[in-house]
mmCIF file of C-alpha atoms in Angstrom:
data_model
loop_
_atom_site.group_PDB
_atom_site.id
_atom_site.type_symbol
_atom_site.label_atom_id
_atom_site.label_comp_id
_atom_site.label_asym_id
_atom_site.label_seq_id
_atom_site.Cartn_x
_atom_site.Cartn_y
_atom_site.Cartn_z
ATOM 1 C CA MET Z 1 30.459 -17.693 7.587
ATOM 2 C CA GLN Z 2 29.586 -15.361 4.724
ATOM 3 C CA GLY Z 3 27.152 -16.139 1.927
ATOM 4 C CA LYS Z 4 24.530 -14.703 -0.394
ATOM 5 C CA ILE Z 5 20.754 -14.878 0.034
ATOM 6 C CA VAL Z 6 19.369 -16.818 -2.919
ATOM 7 C CA LYS Z 7 15.739 -17.014 -1.753
ATOM 8 C CA GLY Z 8 13.485 -15.807 1.042
ATOM 9 C CA ILE Z 9 10.089 -17.287 1.944
ATOM 10 C CA ALA Z 10 7.891 -16.661 4.977
ATOM 11 C CA GLY Z 11 10.726 -15.471 7.188
ATOM 12 C CA PHE Z 12 13.175 -18.180 6.099
ATOM 13 C CA TYR Z 13 16.232 -17.149 4.083
ATOM 14 C CA TYR Z 14 18.284 -19.566 2.020
ATOM 15 C CA VAL Z 15 21.936 -18.530 2.082
ATOM 16 C CA ASP Z 16 24.438 -19.976 -0.398
ATOM 17 C CA VAL Z 17 27.925 -20.308 1.115
ATOM 18 C CA VAL Z 18 30.565 -21.048 -1.526
ATOM 19 C CA GLY Z 19 32.009 -24.507 -0.949
ATOM 20 C CA SER Z 20 29.544 -25.390 1.819
ATOM 21 C CA GLY Z 21 26.070 -25.332 0.286
ATOM 22 C CA VAL Z 22 22.748 -23.641 1.067
ATOM 23 C CA TYR Z 23 21.728 -22.972 4.677
ATOM 24 C CA GLU Z 24 18.175 -22.321 5.850
ATOM 25 C CA CYS Z 25 18.352 -19.308 8.161
ATOM 26 C CA LYS Z 26 16.124 -17.132 10.271
ATOM 27 C CA ALA Z 27 17.072 -13.481 10.669
ATOM 28 C CA LYS Z 28 17.940 -12.301 14.143
ATOM 29 C CA GLY Z 29 15.239 -10.290 15.898
ATOM 30 C CA GLY Z 30 17.292 -7.124 15.903
ATOM 31 C CA PHE Z 31 16.865 -6.692 12.144
ATOM 32 C CA ARG Z 32 13.165 -5.932 12.493
ATOM 33 C CA ARG Z 33 13.793 -3.645 15.442
ATOM 34 C CA ASP Z 34 16.382 -1.726 13.399
ATOM 35 C CA GLY Z 35 14.113 -1.530 10.344
ATOM 36 C CA LYS Z 36 16.325 -3.830 8.247
ATOM 37 C CA LYS Z 37 14.800 -6.323 5.822
ATOM 38 C CA PRO Z 38 17.025 -8.939 4.178
ATOM 39 C CA LEU Z 39 16.714 -9.031 0.386
ATOM 40 C CA VAL Z 40 17.579 -11.628 -2.211
ATOM 41 C CA GLY Z 41 21.076 -10.747 -3.398
ATOM 42 C CA ASP Z 42 22.222 -9.548 0.022
ATOM 43 C CA ASN Z 43 25.646 -10.664 1.180
ATOM 44 C CA VAL Z 44 25.271 -11.757 4.796
ATOM 45 C CA GLU Z 45 27.036 -13.319 7.734
ATOM 46 C CA ILE Z 46 25.501 -16.422 9.315
ATOM 47 C CA CYS Z 47 26.092 -18.545 12.385
ATOM 48 C CA VAL Z 48 25.700 -22.290 11.686
ATOM 49 C CA LEU Z 49 23.369 -23.964 14.183
ATOM 50 C CA ASP Z 50 23.229 -27.458 12.668
ATOM 51 C CA GLU Z 51 25.713 -28.422 9.966
ATOM 52 C CA ASP Z 52 24.050 -31.748 9.169
ATOM 53 C CA ARG Z 53 20.642 -30.159 8.570
ATOM 54 C CA LYS Z 54 22.187 -27.015 7.022
ATOM 55 C CA VAL Z 55 20.414 -24.690 9.455
ATOM 56 C CA GLY Z 56 21.775 -21.356 10.599
ATOM 57 C CA SER Z 57 21.000 -17.895 11.918
ATOM 58 C CA MET Z 58 21.572 -14.716 9.919
ATOM 59 C CA THR Z 59 23.569 -12.309 12.070
ATOM 60 C CA GLU Z 60 24.602 -9.470 9.766
ATOM 61 C CA ILE Z 61 23.609 -7.869 6.443
ATOM 62 C CA LEU Z 62 26.728 -6.582 4.728
ATOM 63 C CA PRO Z 63 26.701 -3.139 3.018
ATOM 64 C CA ARG Z 64 24.683 -3.037 -0.214
ATOM 65 C CA LYS Z 65 25.844 -1.684 -3.555
ATOM 66 C CA ASN Z 66 22.224 -0.842 -4.364
ATOM 67 C CA GLN Z 67 18.714 -2.046 -3.667
ATOM 68 C CA LEU Z 68 15.355 -2.198 -5.401
ATOM 69 C CA ILE Z 69 11.966 -2.172 -3.722
ATOM 70 C CA ARG Z 70 10.009 -3.595 -6.650
ATOM 71 C CA PRO Z 71 11.191 -6.110 -7.508
ATOM 72 C CA ALA Z 72 12.816 -6.580 -4.092
ATOM 73 C CA ALA Z 73 16.510 -7.171 -4.767
ATOM 74 C CA ALA Z 74 19.973 -6.054 -3.701
ATOM 75 C CA ASN Z 75 23.439 -5.792 -5.230
ATOM 76 C CA VAL Z 76 22.390 -6.019 -8.879
ATOM 77 C CA ASP Z 77 24.585 -4.994 -11.834
ATOM 78 C CA GLN Z 78 21.891 -4.816 -14.502
ATOM 79 C CA ALA Z 79 18.238 -5.531 -15.207
ATOM 80 C CA LEU Z 80 16.915 -7.859 -17.890
ATOM 81 C CA VAL Z 81 13.434 -6.535 -18.587
ATOM 82 C CA VAL Z 82 11.311 -9.106 -20.422
ATOM 83 C CA PHE Z 83 8.124 -8.314 -22.319
ATOM 84 C CA ALA Z 84 6.402 -10.399 -24.959
ATOM 85 C CA ALA Z 85 6.663 -9.126 -28.526
ATOM 86 C CA ALA Z 86 3.046 -10.342 -28.856
ATOM 87 C CA ARG Z 87 0.444 -12.342 -26.895
ATOM 88 C CA PRO Z 88 0.227 -10.234 -24.866
ATOM 89 C CA LYS Z 89 0.972 -7.125 -26.875
ATOM 90 C CA PRO Z 90 3.574 -4.941 -25.089
ATOM 91 C CA HIS Z 91 2.077 -2.486 -22.609
ATOM 92 C CA PHE Z 92 4.328 0.452 -23.414
ATOM 93 C CA ASN Z 93 3.377 2.685 -20.495
ATOM 94 C CA LEU Z 94 4.106 -0.151 -18.049
ATOM 95 C CA LEU Z 95 7.416 -0.862 -19.751
ATOM 96 C CA ASP Z 96 8.388 2.807 -19.700
ATOM 97 C CA ARG Z 97 7.556 3.067 -16.006
ATOM 98 C CA PHE Z 98 9.947 0.228 -15.319
ATOM 99 C CA LEU Z 99 12.646 1.873 -17.441
ATOM 100 C CA VAL Z 100 12.144 5.112 -15.510
ATOM 101 C CA ARG Z 101 12.606 3.175 -12.269
ATOM 102 C CA MET Z 102 15.866 1.632 -13.485
ATOM 103 C CA GLU Z 103 17.147 4.965 -14.835
ATOM 104 C CA ARG Z 104 16.455 6.543 -11.451
ATOM 105 C CA GLU Z 105 18.366 3.771 -9.682
ATOM 106 C CA LYS Z 106 21.184 4.043 -12.286
ATOM 107 C CA ILE Z 107 20.867 0.342 -13.141
ATOM 108 C CA PRO Z 108 21.652 -0.515 -16.790
ATOM 109 C CA VAL Z 109 18.886 -2.289 -18.683
ATOM 110 C CA ILE Z 110 18.821 -4.959 -21.366
ATOM 111 C CA LEU Z 111 15.416 -5.161 -23.036
ATOM 112 C CA CYS Z 112 14.324 -8.647 -24.053
ATOM 113 C CA PHE Z 113 11.269 -9.146 -26.235
ATOM 114 C CA ASN Z 114 10.279 -12.797 -26.037
ATOM 115 C CA LYS Z 115 8.000 -14.821 -28.377
ATOM 116 C CA GLU Z 116 9.915 -13.540 -31.405
ATOM 117 C CA ASP Z 117 8.690 -16.605 -33.304
ATOM 118 C CA ILE Z 118 5.110 -15.285 -33.534
ATOM 119 C CA VAL Z 119 5.784 -11.759 -34.835
ATOM 120 C CA THR Z 120 6.721 -10.328 -38.226
ATOM 121 C CA GLU Z 121 9.875 -8.483 -39.227
ATOM 122 C CA GLU Z 122 7.770 -5.310 -39.281
ATOM 123 C CA ASP Z 123 6.797 -5.888 -35.632
ATOM 124 C CA VAL Z 124 10.463 -6.301 -34.683
ATOM 125 C CA LYS Z 125 11.408 -3.144 -36.602
ATOM 126 C CA ALA Z 126 8.670 -1.161 -34.818
ATOM 127 C CA LEU Z 127 10.036 -2.146 -31.402
ATOM 128 C CA GLU Z 128 13.584 -1.340 -32.505
ATOM 129 C CA ASP Z 129 12.422 2.100 -33.653
ATOM 130 C CA ILE Z 130 10.943 2.800 -30.223
ATOM 131 C CA TYR Z 131 13.510 1.366 -27.814
ATOM 132 C CA GLY Z 132 16.662 0.864 -29.856
ATOM 133 C CA ALA Z 133 16.404 4.513 -30.861
ATOM 134 C CA ALA Z 134 16.100 5.430 -27.167
ATOM 135 C CA GLY Z 135 19.482 3.780 -26.560
ATOM 136 C CA TYR Z 136 18.452 0.506 -24.932
ATOM 137 C CA PRO Z 137 20.185 -2.759 -25.952
ATOM 138 C CA LEU Z 138 17.578 -5.126 -27.412
ATOM 139 C CA ILE Z 139 17.521 -8.915 -27.644
ATOM 140 C CA PHE Z 140 14.648 -10.719 -29.370
ATOM 141 C CA THR Z 141 14.199 -14.267 -28.100
ATOM 142 C CA SER Z 142 11.939 -17.258 -28.376
ATOM 143 C CA ALA Z 143 12.088 -19.539 -25.355
ATOM 144 C CA LYS Z 144 9.985 -22.020 -27.306
ATOM 145 C CA GLU Z 145 12.364 -22.151 -30.302
ATOM 146 C CA GLU Z 146 15.513 -21.380 -28.223
ATOM 147 C CA THR Z 147 16.190 -18.372 -30.465
ATOM 148 C CA ASN Z 148 19.071 -16.131 -29.319
ATOM 149 C CA ILE Z 149 19.418 -17.886 -25.952
ATOM 150 C CA GLU Z 150 23.212 -18.039 -26.360
ATOM 151 C CA ILE Z 151 23.302 -14.308 -27.137
ATOM 152 C CA LEU Z 152 21.296 -13.709 -23.972
ATOM 153 C CA LYS Z 153 23.661 -15.871 -21.900
ATOM 154 C CA LYS Z 154 26.624 -13.870 -23.182
ATOM 155 C CA ALA Z 155 24.952 -10.596 -22.154
ATOM 156 C CA LEU Z 156 24.480 -11.940 -18.612
ATOM 157 C CA ARG Z 157 28.001 -13.286 -18.160
ATOM 158 C CA GLY Z 158 29.944 -11.881 -15.219
ATOM 159 C CA LYS Z 159 26.966 -9.923 -13.879
ATOM 160 C CA THR Z 160 24.260 -10.199 -11.260
ATOM 161 C CA THR Z 161 21.129 -9.585 -13.318
ATOM 162 C CA VAL Z 162 17.631 -9.021 -12.005
ATOM 163 C CA LEU Z 163 14.998 -10.477 -14.333
ATOM 164 C CA ALA Z 164 11.700 -8.621 -14.317
ATOM 165 C CA GLY Z 165 8.579 -8.213 -16.397
ATOM 166 C CA PRO Z 166 4.829 -8.724 -16.376
ATOM 167 C CA SER Z 167 3.204 -12.114 -15.992
ATOM 168 C CA GLY Z 168 2.570 -14.196 -19.093
ATOM 169 C CA VAL Z 169 5.541 -13.068 -21.178
ATOM 170 C CA GLY Z 170 7.559 -16.294 -20.833
ATOM 171 C CA LYS Z 171 9.999 -15.347 -18.083
ATOM 172 C CA SER Z 172 9.848 -18.778 -16.445
ATOM 173 C CA SER Z 173 10.437 -20.456 -19.805
ATOM 174 C CA LEU Z 174 13.476 -18.245 -20.353
ATOM 175 C CA VAL Z 175 14.801 -19.102 -16.891
ATOM 176 C CA ASN Z 176 14.484 -22.801 -17.720
ATOM 177 C CA ARG Z 177 16.437 -22.255 -20.953
ATOM 178 C CA LEU Z 178 19.131 -20.246 -19.182
ATOM 179 C CA VAL Z 179 19.289 -22.420 -16.046
ATOM 180 C CA PRO Z 180 18.093 -25.966 -16.895
ATOM 181 C CA GLU Z 181 18.543 -27.107 -13.292
ATOM 182 C CA ALA Z 182 16.328 -24.270 -11.954
ATOM 183 C CA ASP Z 183 13.256 -26.516 -11.589
ATOM 184 C CA MET Z 184 15.304 -29.054 -9.642
ATOM 185 C CA GLU Z 185 16.692 -26.442 -7.257
ATOM 186 C CA THR Z 186 13.356 -24.774 -6.559
ATOM 187 C CA GLY Z 187 11.765 -28.210 -6.126
ATOM 188 C CA GLU Z 188 14.309 -29.090 -3.451
ATOM 189 C CA ILE Z 189 13.634 -25.873 -1.546
ATOM 190 C CA SER Z 190 9.864 -26.346 -1.860
ATOM 191 C CA ARG Z 191 10.053 -29.842 -0.380
ATOM 192 C CA LYS Z 192 12.200 -28.624 2.481
ATOM 193 C CA ILE Z 193 9.567 -26.115 3.578
ATOM 194 C CA GLU Z 194 6.653 -28.385 2.610
ATOM 195 C CA ARG Z 195 5.338 -26.101 -0.119
ATOM 196 C CA GLY Z 196 3.834 -27.086 -3.441
ATOM 197 C CA LYS Z 197 5.420 -26.794 -6.863
ATOM 198 C CA HIS Z 198 7.328 -23.661 -7.640
ATOM 199 C CA THR Z 199 5.626 -20.591 -9.052
ATOM 200 C CA THR Z 200 7.464 -17.294 -9.151
ATOM 201 C CA ARG Z 201 5.968 -15.657 -6.078
ATOM 202 C CA HIS Z 202 9.305 -14.751 -4.534
ATOM 203 C CA SER Z 203 12.585 -13.467 -5.889
ATOM 204 C CA GLN Z 204 15.203 -16.169 -6.318
ATOM 205 C CA LEU Z 205 18.844 -16.105 -7.363
ATOM 206 C CA PHE Z 206 20.282 -18.708 -9.751
ATOM 207 C CA LEU Z 207 23.952 -19.344 -10.517
ATOM 208 C CA LEU Z 208 24.574 -19.055 -14.273
ATOM 209 C CA GLY Z 209 28.338 -19.504 -14.108
ATOM 210 C CA GLN Z 210 31.365 -18.060 -12.380
ATOM 211 C CA ASP Z 211 30.406 -14.628 -10.999
ATOM 212 C CA SER Z 212 27.169 -14.759 -13.013
ATOM 213 C CA TYR Z 213 23.792 -14.747 -11.257
ATOM 214 C CA LEU Z 214 20.233 -14.414 -12.508
ATOM 215 C CA MET Z 215 17.569 -13.187 -10.120
ATOM 216 C CA ASP Z 216 14.063 -14.324 -11.076
ATOM 217 C CA THR Z 217 11.283 -12.124 -9.664
ATOM 218 C CA PRO Z 218 7.464 -12.219 -9.529
ATOM 219 C CA GLY Z 219 5.652 -10.718 -12.492
ATOM 220 C CA PHE Z 220 4.048 -7.294 -12.112
ATOM 221 C CA SER Z 221 0.858 -5.839 -13.563
ATOM 222 C CA SER Z 222 1.342 -2.270 -12.394
ATOM 223 C CA LEU Z 223 4.236 -0.091 -11.312
ATOM 224 C CA SER Z 224 4.008 3.227 -9.527
ATOM 225 C CA VAL Z 225 6.679 5.877 -9.989
ATOM 226 C CA LEU Z 226 5.031 8.475 -7.766
ATOM 227 C CA ASP Z 227 7.906 8.959 -5.340
ATOM 228 C CA PHE Z 228 9.738 11.858 -6.980
ATOM 229 C CA GLU Z 229 8.931 15.277 -8.441
ATOM 230 C CA LYS Z 230 7.681 15.791 -11.999
ATOM 231 C CA GLU Z 231 10.672 18.015 -12.802
ATOM 232 C CA GLU Z 232 12.970 14.987 -12.423
ATOM 233 C CA LEU Z 233 11.145 12.839 -14.953
ATOM 234 C CA LYS Z 234 12.807 14.173 -18.113
ATOM 235 C CA ALA Z 235 16.196 13.002 -16.822
ATOM 236 C CA TYR Z 236 14.937 9.412 -16.942
ATOM 237 C CA PHE Z 237 14.164 9.509 -20.686
ATOM 238 C CA PRO Z 238 17.731 9.354 -22.067
ATOM 239 C CA GLU Z 239 16.760 10.171 -25.654
ATOM 240 C CA PHE Z 240 15.746 13.695 -24.546
ATOM 241 C CA ALA Z 241 19.234 14.655 -23.375
ATOM 242 C CA ARG Z 242 20.839 15.524 -26.730
ATOM 243 C CA TRP Z 243 18.096 18.044 -27.590
ATOM 244 C CA GLU Z 244 17.536 19.788 -24.245
ATOM 245 C CA GLU Z 245 20.136 22.515 -24.715
ATOM 246 C CA ALA Z 246 18.323 23.617 -27.878
ATOM 247 C CA CYS Z 247 15.024 24.285 -26.062
ATOM 248 C CA ARG Z 248 14.079 27.990 -25.903
ATOM 249 C CA PHE Z 249 13.703 27.985 -22.127
ATOM 250 C CA HIS Z 250 16.227 26.689 -19.624
ATOM 251 C CA GLY Z 251 14.665 23.946 -17.506
ATOM 252 C CA CYS Z 252 12.045 23.157 -20.150
ATOM 253 C CA ASP Z 253 9.781 20.288 -19.067
ATOM 254 C CA HIS Z 254 8.934 19.437 -22.706
ATOM 255 C CA ILE Z 255 5.209 19.581 -22.053
ATOM 256 C CA HIS Z 256 3.588 23.000 -22.681
ATOM 257 C CA GLU Z 257 6.549 25.302 -23.280
ATOM 258 C CA PRO Z 258 6.919 27.010 -26.685
ATOM 259 C CA GLY Z 259 10.159 26.526 -28.605
ATOM 260 C CA CYS Z 260 10.698 23.032 -27.176
ATOM 261 C CA LYS Z 261 13.202 21.094 -29.260
ATOM 262 C CA VAL Z 262 12.154 17.746 -27.743
ATOM 263 C CA LYS Z 263 8.538 18.224 -28.906
ATOM 264 C CA GLU Z 264 9.855 19.261 -32.311
ATOM 265 C CA LYS Z 265 11.890 16.050 -32.565
ATOM 266 C CA VAL Z 266 8.839 14.009 -31.591
ATOM 267 C CA GLU Z 267 6.938 15.573 -34.492
ATOM 268 C CA GLU Z 268 9.857 14.834 -36.826
ATOM 269 C CA GLY Z 269 10.030 11.209 -35.637
ATOM 270 C CA ALA Z 270 13.538 11.485 -34.166
ATOM 271 C CA ILE Z 271 12.004 10.731 -30.740
ATOM 272 C CA SER Z 272 9.367 7.997 -30.594
ATOM 273 C CA PRO Z 273 5.801 9.300 -30.131
ATOM 274 C CA VAL Z 274 5.129 6.142 -28.107
ATOM 275 C CA ARG Z 275 7.834 7.066 -25.602
ATOM 276 C CA TYR Z 276 6.734 10.699 -25.514
ATOM 277 C CA LYS Z 277 3.135 9.665 -24.821
ATOM 278 C CA SER Z 278 4.345 7.661 -21.810
ATOM 279 C CA TYR Z 279 6.349 10.694 -20.688
ATOM 280 C CA GLN Z 280 3.256 12.912 -20.870
ATOM 281 C CA GLU Z 281 1.097 10.431 -18.979
ATOM 282 C CA ILE Z 282 3.613 9.885 -16.188
ATOM 283 C CA TYR Z 283 4.286 13.643 -15.963
ATOM 284 C CA GLU Z 284 0.582 14.418 -15.573
ATOM 285 C CA GLU Z 285 0.261 11.718 -12.927
ATOM 286 C CA LEU Z 286 3.177 13.178 -10.996
ATOM 287 C CA ARG Z 287 1.725 16.668 -11.329
ATOM 288 C CA GLY Z 288 -1.588 15.520 -9.928
ATOM 289 C CA LYS Z 289 -0.271 13.605 -6.946
ATOM 290 C CA ARG Z 290 -1.474 14.781 -3.539
ATOM 291 C CA ARG Z 291 0.905 16.594 -1.220
ATOM 292 C CA TYR Z 292 0.517 16.684 2.540
#
């Protein structure tokens, strides 16, 4: 039988088989020997061991369209990156690191700023000037007031979306608005493995509708991007692209070079100084990384 991994905890994988239900599976020993790790979102083949108890064995991981290491996920179409508009105030460098990661993996991003009910119009405009101007689709929501939840649902329709963001921004509240039965489903899984109430410590996939899945992931407080060269970084800031050909030097890194059009546009306000500051900080970190 073929299905999709919707959750993995402590070596147990919960595989949803359309028309048959969710099976609790262990992965065959050969996966570890071959260096393969099943991920939430993987399409897999299973062998049913006990139909009444819905227990099986995972025998094959089917080819992936893509995969992420952090958050750990496979076969995603887009990322819904959630930060709070306030309380806590957005950590721009952390957000930009995540956007760099998604740009590098070529995964489209929708930016969601939650807690819209506690900020001013000026606060909203400031975020639009930073990230809307960089080309990212923005949705401002309030899980508490249910603001723009239907707009968010429409943006997720027909896609497998990985939901990610730091802790404390209201991701779980958004999940409960988008998938009201989510608490019930996670409660059932928790009882089956004799765990306590659900907290988002593991990635989990929820069905939103036909061909629409939402993957909830643990919150993050830091995110390293130190696995590529500093010369690549500029390609992951899409707002730089339209000005690069006008730089004096071919291959300009937009840091110290004279005649840099990108730096000129930052000074003019056409490129957000907030984004450029993140670029500088990540660039310097990449430049200083140790090589062996």
